[in-house]
Amino acid sequence: MRLSRYFLPVLKENPSEAQIVSHRLMLRAGMIKQSAAGIYSWLPLGFKVLRKIENIVHEEQQRAGHIPMLMPTLQPADLWKESGRYDAYGPEMLRIKDRQDRDMLYGPTNEEMITDIFRSHVGSYKDLPLTLYHIQWKFRDEIRPRFGVMRGREFLMKDGYNFDLTQEDALHAYNRHLVSYLRSYERMGLQAIPMRADSGPIGGDDTHEFLVLAETGESEVFYDSQITDLNFGDREIDFDSVDQCQAVLEEFTSRYARTDETHDADLFAQVPAERQRTARGIEVGQIFYFGTKYSDAMGATVQGPDGKATPVHMGSHGIGVSRLVGAIIEASHDDKGIIWPEGVTPFHVGIVNLKQGDEEADTACQALYDSITALGLEPLYDDRNERAGGKFATMDLIGLPWRITVGPRGLKNGVVELTSRKTGESEEMTPEVAVEKVAAIYRAIG
Ligand code: ATP
Ligand code: MG
């Protein structure tokens, strides 16, 4: 993409309404525009990051054997009356009437709808296990929408639902989700810690939230510092293996890690004092096992091996896709702007032409652009007639992890400059070597 033809409405001034750095940087980098409280348009740069996160979630869900689909945003109230949650959900639910005076709602989550789909089409235990998911906009009329996309009213969520014959199978599904979530967050360059949580309006006994540590997080968290040494890495997991998934769950949840909602001071006191940590965290996902709560209420049964109708065991699992864009920025920025992890960066590399209109510089930039594109990577070429300082400031603000700087002086010696956004370190090399280095970095992360 050539910047002169792109739509990147960066702001020079700090927007006064933004209280936290991710909100400020998303506005300044032209990623989002508020349309109403807690409701945003995703401008092209923000939309690209959102799509990258979505793609990682899709890939990791499907790697774990979960099946993508799409349910609507608007739901009939009848389903929620069946489960009893129409009254229980309260003012966070946006209730709407259609022209026939039917009660509708903008879905805050989809347990009822997926249970209805299930009971309409699945009749036998032979069709289990089954895990379906979608990535869809949700609406919750939050009392205090704030922090930009972190606590929106309309937000994008991956929500998945497992259906199993037995509690044991459903707990395997729970563990499988925990593993696939760990993988997903790591690919986004994040450490998200599973913490024992409260079940809230979803209901159920077993639940973990995934929290990214950040000063601006809304939750207070308490944990054993050993937990931050864990990393999932690129280990191969057989998602069908009960033992392997169970082992990962034990590894990542056996140390003390809780939010203020479930914090137990006596248990925490048993963690060696030098390892006790109190911090703040951003919730980027949650997994639940809730047994037969919805299948009992809504008659979702299958014929078991004994021929009897058996209610299915269920769980639900959510990832805050749009919140993650903010969470990643909270975890990765400096005073100049965003620093995208390579896994989610909107463009792979920036090209800065120090002397637009200089024939040699223009030709070299175009050649770089073509060879990077030919490798299947996306460069953002700043081809505007602007001062170098302004171009660097824009690149730093929007946070592409790598920048190639091209100017007449370097070209006389046959070199360009490759700069890391994270370390700020620059190195001179031929254009061919620069392209190869960038390509190798992205090959390594798949
Ligand atoms: P919170 O406690 O932050 O209100 P929640 O526990 O009600 O969230 P879940 O039902 O667990 O949310 O939804 C799954 C994920 O969706 C959350 O982990 C979070 O990342 C994301 N999410 C929830 N509410 C919002 C919101 N208002 N704006 C953006 N993302 C949200
Ligand atoms: Mg939650």
Short mmCIF file of C-alpha atoms and ligand atoms in Angstrom, two decimals:
data_model
loop_
_atom_site.label_atom_id
_atom_site.label_comp_id
_atom_site.label_asym_id
_atom_site.label_seq_id
_atom_site.Cartn_x
_atom_site.Cartn_y
_atom_site.Cartn_z
CA MET A 1 0.00 0.00 0.00
CA ARG A 2 1.18 3.48 -0.87
CA LEU A 3 0.49 5.90 1.93
CA SER A 4 -0.46 8.62 -0.55
CA ARG A 5 -3.39 6.47 -1.65
CA TYR A 6 -4.32 5.08 1.76
CA PHE A 7 -6.74 6.44 4.34
CA LEU A 8 -4.76 7.06 7.50
CA PRO A 9 -6.24 10.05 9.33
CA VAL A 10 -3.56 10.48 12.03
CA LEU A 11 -4.10 13.12 14.70
CA LYS A 12 -1.32 15.50 15.70
CA GLU A 13 -2.85 16.39 19.04
CA ASN A 14 -3.67 14.11 21.94
CA PRO A 15 -7.44 13.61 22.00
CA SER A 16 -8.68 14.89 25.34
CA GLU A 17 -11.37 12.24 25.82
CA ALA A 18 -8.86 9.36 25.94
CA GLN A 19 -7.86 8.35 29.45
CA ILE A 20 -5.59 5.44 28.67
CA VAL A 21 -2.72 5.01 26.26
CA SER A 22 -4.31 2.44 23.95
CA HIS A 23 -7.38 4.59 23.41
CA ARG A 24 -5.19 7.65 22.80
CA LEU A 25 -2.93 5.83 20.35
CA MET A 26 -5.79 4.18 18.47
CA LEU A 27 -7.36 7.59 17.90
CA ARG A 28 -4.06 9.25 17.04
CA ALA A 29 -3.04 6.48 14.64
CA GLY A 30 -6.35 6.77 12.79
CA MET A 31 -7.51 3.28 13.72
CA ILE A 32 -10.98 4.03 15.06
CA LYS A 33 -13.59 6.74 15.16
CA GLN A 34 -16.26 6.90 17.80
CA SER A 35 -19.81 7.03 16.49
CA ALA A 36 -21.63 6.94 19.85
CA ALA A 37 -20.55 6.10 23.38
CA GLY A 38 -18.87 2.70 23.22
CA ILE A 39 -19.57 2.27 19.51
CA TYR A 40 -16.80 2.65 16.96
CA SER A 41 -16.05 2.58 13.28
CA TRP A 42 -12.93 0.63 12.49
CA LEU A 43 -10.91 2.74 10.08
CA PRO A 44 -8.66 0.89 7.62
CA LEU A 45 -5.58 0.55 9.86
CA GLY A 46 -7.60 -0.59 12.87
CA PHE A 47 -9.64 -2.92 10.73
CA LYS A 48 -6.48 -4.62 9.47
CA VAL A 49 -5.34 -5.39 13.02
CA LEU A 50 -8.82 -6.58 13.97
CA ARG A 51 -8.76 -8.97 11.00
CA LYS A 52 -5.30 -10.27 11.95
CA ILE A 53 -6.51 -11.09 15.43
CA GLU A 54 -9.64 -12.71 14.03
CA ASN A 55 -7.54 -14.84 11.69
CA ILE A 56 -5.34 -16.09 14.51
CA VAL A 57 -8.43 -16.98 16.51
CA HIS A 58 -9.96 -18.80 13.52
CA GLU A 59 -6.77 -20.75 12.85
CA GLU A 60 -6.30 -21.77 16.46
CA GLN A 61 -9.94 -22.72 16.94
CA GLN A 62 -9.90 -24.90 13.89
CA ARG A 63 -6.57 -26.42 14.88
CA ALA A 64 -8.33 -27.56 18.06
CA GLY A 65 -11.13 -29.11 15.99
CA HIS A 66 -13.79 -26.43 16.55
CA ILE A 67 -16.19 -25.62 13.72
CA PRO A 68 -16.82 -22.05 12.50
CA MET A 69 -20.30 -20.74 11.74
CA LEU A 70 -22.17 -17.44 12.00
CA MET A 71 -25.23 -16.55 14.05
CA PRO A 72 -27.11 -13.24 13.70
CA THR A 73 -26.65 -10.23 15.96
CA LEU A 74 -30.42 -9.88 16.51
CA GLN A 75 -32.19 -12.58 18.46
CA PRO A 76 -35.81 -13.27 19.34
CA ALA A 77 -36.58 -12.73 23.03
CA ASP A 78 -38.51 -16.02 23.17
CA LEU A 79 -35.32 -18.08 23.38
CA TRP A 80 -34.18 -16.04 26.37
CA LYS A 81 -37.53 -16.40 28.05
CA GLU A 82 -37.08 -20.16 27.80
CA SER A 83 -33.73 -20.10 29.56
CA GLY A 84 -34.94 -17.58 32.12
CA ARG A 85 -32.26 -15.06 31.26
CA TYR A 86 -34.55 -12.51 29.56
CA ASP A 87 -35.45 -11.10 32.95
CA ALA A 88 -32.20 -12.02 34.66
CA TYR A 89 -29.91 -10.15 32.26
CA GLY A 90 -31.01 -6.65 33.25
CA PRO A 91 -30.34 -3.28 31.61
CA GLU A 92 -27.16 -4.40 29.85
CA MET A 93 -29.35 -6.11 27.29
CA LEU A 94 -30.44 -3.90 24.41
CA ARG A 95 -34.09 -4.75 23.86
CA ILE A 96 -35.81 -3.90 20.60
CA LYS A 97 -39.30 -4.31 19.18
CA ASP A 98 -39.81 -5.05 15.51
CA ARG A 99 -42.75 -3.67 13.47
CA GLN A 100 -44.88 -6.69 14.43
CA ASP A 101 -44.33 -5.71 18.06
CA ARG A 102 -42.21 -8.80 18.66
CA ASP A 103 -39.59 -8.62 21.39
CA MET A 104 -36.10 -8.81 19.97
CA LEU A 105 -32.66 -8.14 21.40
CA TYR A 106 -29.15 -7.43 20.20
CA GLY A 107 -27.27 -10.51 21.39
CA PRO A 108 -24.88 -10.02 24.32
CA THR A 109 -23.89 -13.71 23.97
CA ASN A 110 -25.33 -16.79 22.23
CA GLU A 111 -25.91 -19.72 24.61
CA GLU A 112 -29.65 -19.77 23.95
CA MET A 113 -29.41 -19.53 20.19
CA ILE A 114 -26.76 -22.21 19.84
CA THR A 115 -28.72 -24.52 22.17
CA ASP A 116 -31.75 -24.01 19.96
CA ILE A 117 -29.74 -24.87 16.85
CA PHE A 118 -28.37 -27.92 18.58
CA ARG A 119 -31.71 -29.28 19.76
CA SER A 120 -33.18 -28.79 16.27
CA HIS A 121 -30.54 -30.84 14.52
CA VAL A 122 -28.69 -33.17 16.84
CA GLY A 123 -30.43 -36.24 18.21
CA SER A 124 -27.84 -38.88 18.93
CA TYR A 125 -24.77 -39.23 21.11
CA LYS A 126 -23.03 -40.43 17.95
CA ASP A 127 -22.96 -36.80 16.74
CA LEU A 128 -20.92 -35.78 19.80
CA PRO A 129 -18.53 -34.32 20.71
CA LEU A 130 -19.36 -31.09 18.92
CA THR A 131 -17.89 -27.61 19.33
CA LEU A 132 -19.26 -24.73 17.27
CA TYR A 133 -18.06 -21.15 17.37
CA HIS A 134 -18.47 -17.83 15.65
CA ILE A 135 -16.89 -14.39 15.66
CA GLN A 136 -19.69 -11.87 15.79
CA TRP A 137 -20.55 -8.43 17.13
CA LYS A 138 -22.14 -8.34 20.54
CA PHE A 139 -23.96 -5.53 22.29
CA ARG A 140 -23.96 -4.92 26.01
CA ASP A 141 -25.33 -1.62 27.20
CA GLU A 142 -22.46 -1.13 29.63
CA ILE A 143 -23.17 1.40 32.35
CA ARG A 144 -19.77 3.00 31.83
CA PRO A 145 -18.39 2.43 28.34
CA ARG A 146 -14.81 3.68 28.42
CA PHE A 147 -11.22 3.16 27.42
CA GLY A 148 -12.11 3.03 23.74
CA VAL A 149 -12.56 -0.49 22.39
CA MET A 150 -11.59 -2.01 25.73
CA ARG A 151 -15.01 -1.50 27.23
CA GLY A 152 -17.27 -0.81 24.32
CA ARG A 153 -20.98 -1.35 24.07
CA GLU A 154 -20.73 -2.94 20.64
CA PHE A 155 -17.73 -5.26 20.51
CA LEU A 156 -16.44 -8.21 18.53
CA MET A 157 -16.23 -11.51 20.33
CA LYS A 158 -15.35 -15.04 19.46
CA ASP A 159 -17.77 -17.23 21.30
CA GLY A 160 -17.75 -21.00 21.14
CA TYR A 161 -19.96 -23.70 22.61
CA ASN A 162 -19.21 -27.34 23.25
CA PHE A 163 -21.75 -30.17 23.46
CA ASP A 164 -20.70 -33.41 25.07
CA LEU A 165 -22.34 -36.58 26.30
CA THR A 166 -20.61 -36.70 29.66
CA GLN A 167 -19.09 -34.35 32.16
CA GLU A 168 -15.72 -35.96 31.51
CA ASP A 169 -15.93 -35.19 27.78
CA ALA A 170 -17.05 -31.64 28.51
CA LEU A 171 -14.11 -31.11 30.84
CA HIS A 172 -11.81 -32.25 28.06
CA ALA A 173 -13.43 -29.61 25.86
CA TYR A 174 -12.75 -27.09 28.63
CA ASN A 175 -9.08 -28.06 28.80
CA ARG A 176 -8.79 -28.04 25.01
CA HIS A 177 -10.07 -24.47 24.96
CA LEU A 178 -7.59 -23.43 27.60
CA VAL A 179 -4.75 -24.81 25.48
CA SER A 180 -5.97 -23.24 22.27
CA TYR A 181 -6.44 -19.87 24.00
CA LEU A 182 -2.88 -19.96 25.34
CA ARG A 183 -1.65 -20.60 21.80
CA SER A 184 -3.80 -17.82 20.36
CA TYR A 185 -2.61 -15.15 22.78
CA GLU A 186 1.01 -16.10 22.36
CA ARG A 187 0.71 -15.74 18.60
CA MET A 188 -0.56 -12.20 19.24
CA GLY A 189 2.58 -11.46 21.24
CA LEU A 190 0.73 -11.49 24.55
CA GLN A 191 1.10 -13.28 27.82
CA ALA A 192 -2.42 -13.95 29.09
CA ILE A 193 -2.62 -15.69 32.46
CA PRO A 194 -5.51 -18.05 33.20
CA MET A 195 -7.02 -17.12 36.55
CA ARG A 196 -9.78 -18.79 38.49
CA ALA A 197 -12.87 -16.66 38.12
CA ASP A 198 -16.47 -16.10 39.09
CA SER A 199 -19.10 -17.35 36.69
CA GLY A 200 -21.41 -14.29 36.65
CA PRO A 201 -24.61 -14.39 34.55
CA ILE A 202 -23.39 -17.27 32.36
CA GLY A 203 -23.61 -19.58 35.40
CA GLY A 204 -21.60 -22.66 36.20
CA ASP A 205 -18.83 -23.95 38.40
CA ASP A 206 -15.68 -24.18 36.39
CA THR A 207 -14.37 -21.02 34.85
CA HIS A 208 -11.09 -19.29 34.13
CA GLU A 209 -10.47 -15.80 32.87
CA PHE A 210 -7.39 -14.92 30.83
CA LEU A 211 -5.72 -11.72 31.96
CA VAL A 212 -3.04 -9.60 30.38
CA LEU A 213 -1.05 -7.72 32.99
CA ALA A 214 -1.22 -3.96 32.44
CA GLU A 215 -1.30 -0.94 34.73
CA THR A 216 -4.55 0.23 33.18
CA GLY A 217 -6.34 -3.09 33.64
CA GLU A 218 -9.75 -2.93 35.29
CA SER A 219 -9.23 -6.01 37.45
CA GLU A 220 -7.00 -6.29 40.46
CA VAL A 221 -5.09 -9.57 40.29
CA PHE A 222 -3.05 -11.63 42.74
CA TYR A 223 -0.58 -14.24 41.55
CA ASP A 224 2.49 -16.30 42.17
CA SER A 225 5.32 -14.71 40.16
CA GLN A 226 6.41 -18.13 38.90
CA ILE A 227 3.46 -18.03 36.58
CA THR A 228 4.97 -15.34 34.39
CA ASP A 229 7.93 -17.62 33.62
CA LEU A 230 5.65 -20.06 31.87
CA ASN A 231 5.29 -19.88 28.14
CA PHE A 232 3.45 -22.08 25.78
CA GLY A 233 5.93 -21.65 22.95
CA ASP A 234 5.43 -23.61 19.77
CA ARG A 235 4.90 -27.00 21.35
CA GLU A 236 2.83 -29.45 19.36
CA ILE A 237 -0.32 -30.58 21.11
CA ASP A 238 -2.68 -33.33 20.09
CA PHE A 239 -5.99 -31.68 20.90
CA ASP A 240 -7.75 -35.04 21.00
CA SER A 241 -5.44 -36.23 23.74
CA VAL A 242 -7.16 -35.93 27.12
CA ASP A 243 -3.85 -36.38 28.92
CA GLN A 244 -1.94 -33.76 26.95
CA CYS A 245 -4.62 -31.10 27.37
CA GLN A 246 -5.01 -31.94 31.05
CA ALA A 247 -1.25 -31.65 31.56
CA VAL A 248 -1.18 -28.17 30.02
CA LEU A 249 -4.11 -27.08 32.17
CA GLU A 250 -2.34 -28.30 35.29
CA GLU A 251 0.91 -26.63 34.29
CA PHE A 252 -0.75 -23.26 33.71
CA THR A 253 -3.32 -23.24 36.51
CA SER A 254 -1.67 -24.95 39.47
CA ARG A 255 -0.01 -21.79 40.78
CA TYR A 256 -2.02 -19.16 42.59
CA ALA A 257 -3.58 -16.65 40.17
CA ARG A 258 -6.90 -14.97 40.88
CA THR A 259 -8.80 -11.77 40.30
CA ASP A 260 -10.21 -9.77 43.19
CA GLU A 261 -13.55 -11.51 42.67
CA THR A 262 -12.21 -14.89 43.73
CA HIS A 263 -9.14 -13.83 45.70
CA ASP A 264 -8.56 -15.88 48.86
CA ALA A 265 -6.15 -14.14 51.22
CA ASP A 266 -5.42 -17.30 53.24
CA LEU A 267 -4.51 -19.34 50.19
CA PHE A 268 -2.44 -16.49 48.80
CA ALA A 269 -0.53 -16.32 52.08
CA GLN A 270 0.76 -19.83 51.37
CA VAL A 271 2.66 -18.55 48.33
CA PRO A 272 6.24 -17.72 49.43
CA ALA A 273 6.26 -13.99 50.25
CA GLU A 274 8.93 -13.09 47.69
CA ARG A 275 6.76 -14.58 44.93
CA GLN A 276 3.49 -12.86 45.85
CA ARG A 277 2.45 -10.27 43.30
CA THR A 278 -0.45 -7.84 43.15
CA ALA A 279 -1.07 -6.11 39.84
CA ARG A 280 -3.75 -5.06 37.42
CA GLY A 281 -5.02 -7.04 34.47
CA ILE A 282 -7.17 -6.81 31.35
CA GLU A 283 -9.58 -9.69 30.79
CA VAL A 284 -9.15 -10.90 27.21
CA GLY A 285 -11.09 -14.15 27.42
CA GLN A 286 -13.01 -16.54 29.59
CA ILE A 287 -13.93 -20.22 29.48
CA PHE A 288 -16.83 -21.91 31.26
CA TYR A 289 -18.09 -25.37 31.95
CA PHE A 290 -21.70 -25.15 33.06
CA GLY A 291 -22.95 -28.71 32.80
CA THR A 292 -26.58 -29.13 31.81
CA LYS A 293 -27.84 -25.68 32.82
CA TYR A 294 -29.02 -24.68 29.34
CA SER A 295 -29.74 -28.15 28.02
CA ASP A 296 -32.06 -28.80 30.98
CA ALA A 297 -33.82 -25.45 30.61
CA MET A 298 -34.21 -25.77 26.85
CA GLY A 299 -34.60 -29.51 26.37
CA ALA A 300 -31.36 -30.15 24.52
CA THR A 301 -30.99 -33.89 24.82
CA VAL A 302 -29.49 -36.66 22.75
CA GLN A 303 -30.29 -40.31 22.68
CA GLY A 304 -27.56 -41.95 24.75
CA PRO A 305 -25.96 -45.35 24.10
CA ASP A 306 -28.63 -46.84 26.38
CA GLY A 307 -31.40 -45.42 24.19
CA LYS A 308 -32.48 -42.91 26.83
CA ALA A 309 -32.77 -39.16 26.34
CA THR A 310 -29.78 -37.53 28.04
CA PRO A 311 -29.23 -33.77 28.50
CA VAL A 312 -25.93 -32.69 26.97
CA HIS A 313 -23.08 -31.19 28.96
CA MET A 314 -22.09 -27.78 27.71
CA GLY A 315 -19.52 -25.06 28.08
CA SER A 316 -18.97 -21.69 26.48
CA HIS A 317 -15.79 -19.85 25.69
CA GLY A 318 -15.18 -16.25 24.72
CA ILE A 319 -12.31 -14.19 23.38
CA GLY A 320 -12.60 -10.41 23.30
CA VAL A 321 -11.39 -9.86 19.74
CA SER A 322 -11.90 -6.09 19.60
CA ARG A 323 -10.72 -5.57 23.20
CA LEU A 324 -7.51 -7.39 22.28
CA VAL A 325 -6.52 -4.60 19.89
CA GLY A 326 -6.43 -2.24 22.87
CA ALA A 327 -4.89 -4.81 25.21
CA ILE A 328 -2.01 -5.46 22.83
CA ILE A 329 -1.29 -1.73 22.66
CA GLU A 330 -1.41 -1.42 26.44
CA ALA A 331 1.18 -4.18 26.61
CA SER A 332 3.35 -2.90 23.76
CA HIS A 333 3.99 0.80 23.19
CA ASP A 334 6.42 3.58 24.04
CA ASP A 335 6.21 7.36 24.16
CA LYS A 336 6.38 7.56 20.34
CA GLY A 337 3.49 5.23 19.66
CA ILE A 338 2.43 1.66 19.16
CA ILE A 339 4.86 -1.26 18.80
CA TRP A 340 2.98 -4.05 17.03
CA PRO A 341 4.03 -7.63 17.69
CA GLU A 342 4.82 -9.23 14.32
CA GLY A 343 1.85 -11.61 14.59
CA VAL A 344 -0.77 -8.84 14.39
CA THR A 345 0.94 -5.92 12.68
CA PRO A 346 -1.27 -4.17 10.10
CA PHE A 347 1.61 -3.99 7.59
CA HIS A 348 4.72 -6.10 7.77
CA VAL A 349 7.23 -3.37 6.99
CA GLY A 350 7.26 0.35 6.31
CA ILE A 351 9.27 1.88 3.49
CA VAL A 352 10.32 5.49 4.00
CA ASN A 353 11.53 7.44 1.01
CA LEU A 354 13.71 10.29 2.31
CA LYS A 355 13.64 12.16 -0.99
CA GLN A 356 10.44 11.66 -2.87
CA GLY A 357 10.90 12.73 -6.49
CA ASP A 358 14.57 11.79 -6.59
CA GLU A 359 14.67 9.31 -9.44
CA GLU A 360 17.12 6.93 -7.85
CA ALA A 361 15.33 6.90 -4.48
CA ASP A 362 11.92 6.46 -6.09
CA THR A 363 13.17 3.56 -8.21
CA ALA A 364 14.83 1.85 -5.24
CA CYS A 365 11.66 2.18 -3.14
CA GLN A 366 9.52 0.79 -5.90
CA ALA A 367 11.89 -2.16 -6.33
CA LEU A 368 11.76 -2.87 -2.58
CA TYR A 369 8.00 -2.59 -2.65
CA ASP A 370 7.73 -5.06 -5.52
CA SER A 371 10.05 -7.67 -4.05
CA ILE A 372 8.42 -7.51 -0.60
CA THR A 373 4.98 -7.85 -2.16
CA ALA A 374 6.17 -10.76 -4.32
CA LEU A 375 7.07 -12.61 -1.10
CA GLY A 376 3.47 -12.38 0.07
CA LEU A 377 4.19 -9.62 2.60
CA GLU A 378 2.48 -6.24 2.81
CA PRO A 379 4.63 -3.12 2.85
CA LEU A 380 3.36 0.36 3.64
CA TYR A 381 5.31 2.78 1.44
CA ASP A 382 5.40 6.38 2.65
CA ASP A 383 5.62 8.06 -0.75
CA ARG A 384 4.31 11.43 0.38
CA ASN A 385 6.14 14.68 -0.24
CA GLU A 386 6.89 15.22 3.41
CA ARG A 387 9.89 15.90 5.59
CA ALA A 388 11.78 12.87 6.83
CA GLY A 389 10.94 13.78 10.46
CA GLY A 390 7.23 13.70 9.76
CA LYS A 391 7.50 10.37 7.99
CA PHE A 392 9.44 8.81 10.86
CA ALA A 393 6.95 10.16 13.39
CA THR A 394 4.05 8.61 11.49
CA MET A 395 5.81 5.25 11.21
CA ASP A 396 6.66 5.29 14.90
CA LEU A 397 3.10 6.21 15.82
CA ILE A 398 1.47 3.45 13.79
CA GLY A 399 4.04 1.02 15.10
CA LEU A 400 5.10 -1.25 12.22
CA PRO A 401 7.78 -3.56 13.66
CA TRP A 402 10.24 -2.93 10.80
CA ARG A 403 11.11 0.07 8.68
CA ILE A 404 13.33 0.33 5.63
CA THR A 405 14.65 3.83 5.04
CA VAL A 406 15.82 4.77 1.54
CA GLY A 407 17.75 7.94 0.71
CA PRO A 408 20.10 9.22 -1.97
CA ARG A 409 23.08 9.25 0.37
CA GLY A 410 22.82 5.55 1.28
CA LEU A 411 22.03 4.55 -2.26
CA LYS A 412 25.38 6.01 -3.41
CA ASN A 413 26.95 3.21 -1.34
CA GLY A 414 24.32 0.71 -2.41
CA VAL A 415 22.67 0.52 1.02
CA VAL A 416 19.37 1.17 2.76
CA GLU A 417 18.66 1.17 6.50
CA LEU A 418 16.64 -1.46 8.35
CA THR A 419 15.24 -0.29 11.70
CA SER A 420 13.53 -2.21 14.47
CA ARG A 421 10.61 -0.31 15.99
CA LYS A 422 11.05 -2.12 19.27
CA THR A 423 14.76 -1.52 19.91
CA GLY A 424 15.21 1.51 17.68
CA GLU A 425 18.39 -0.08 16.33
CA SER A 426 19.27 0.55 12.69
CA GLU A 427 21.58 -1.33 10.38
CA GLU A 428 22.76 -0.54 6.88
CA MET A 429 22.60 -3.25 4.24
CA THR A 430 21.83 -3.78 0.59
CA PRO A 431 18.14 -3.70 -0.34
CA GLU A 432 18.28 -7.43 -1.14
CA VAL A 433 19.59 -8.30 2.30
CA ALA A 434 16.99 -6.06 3.96
CA VAL A 435 14.19 -7.84 2.13
CA GLU A 436 15.62 -11.22 3.02
CA LYS A 437 15.92 -10.30 6.71
CA VAL A 438 12.34 -9.11 6.89
CA ALA A 439 11.13 -12.19 5.03
CA ALA A 440 13.03 -14.47 7.41
CA ILE A 441 11.46 -12.81 10.46
CA TYR A 442 7.94 -13.43 9.18
CA ARG A 443 8.76 -16.93 7.93
CA ALA A 444 9.80 -17.81 11.48
CA ILE A 445 6.38 -16.93 12.89
CA GLY A 446 4.52 -18.69 10.05
P1 ATP B 1 -16.09 -7.91 31.78
O1 ATP B 1 -15.95 -8.58 33.13
O2 ATP B 1 -14.84 -7.24 31.31
O3 ATP B 1 -17.30 -7.04 31.68
P2 ATP B 1 -17.33 -10.30 30.91
O4 ATP B 1 -16.73 -11.26 31.87
O5 ATP B 1 -18.69 -9.80 31.14
O6 ATP B 1 -16.34 -9.07 30.72
P3 ATP B 1 -17.50 -12.39 28.93
O7 ATP B 1 -18.94 -12.67 28.89
O8 ATP B 1 -16.59 -13.31 29.65
O9 ATP B 1 -17.25 -10.89 29.44
O10 ATP B 1 -17.03 -12.16 27.41
C1 ATP B 1 -15.88 -12.72 26.82
C2 ATP B 1 -14.84 -11.67 26.50
O11 ATP B 1 -15.40 -10.59 25.75
C3 ATP B 1 -14.26 -11.01 27.72
O12 ATP B 1 -13.22 -11.79 28.25
C4 ATP B 1 -13.74 -9.70 27.17
O13 ATP B 1 -12.45 -9.88 26.62
C5 ATP B 1 -14.71 -9.39 26.05
N1 ATP B 1 -15.64 -8.33 26.47
C6 ATP B 1 -16.64 -8.43 27.39
N2 ATP B 1 -17.27 -7.26 27.54
C7 ATP B 1 -16.67 -6.40 26.68
C8 ATP B 1 -16.88 -5.02 26.38
N3 ATP B 1 -17.83 -4.31 26.95
N4 ATP B 1 -16.07 -4.45 25.44
C9 ATP B 1 -15.11 -5.17 24.83
N5 ATP B 1 -14.87 -6.46 25.09
C10 ATP B 1 -15.63 -7.08 26.01
MG MG B 2 -15.68 -12.71 31.52
#
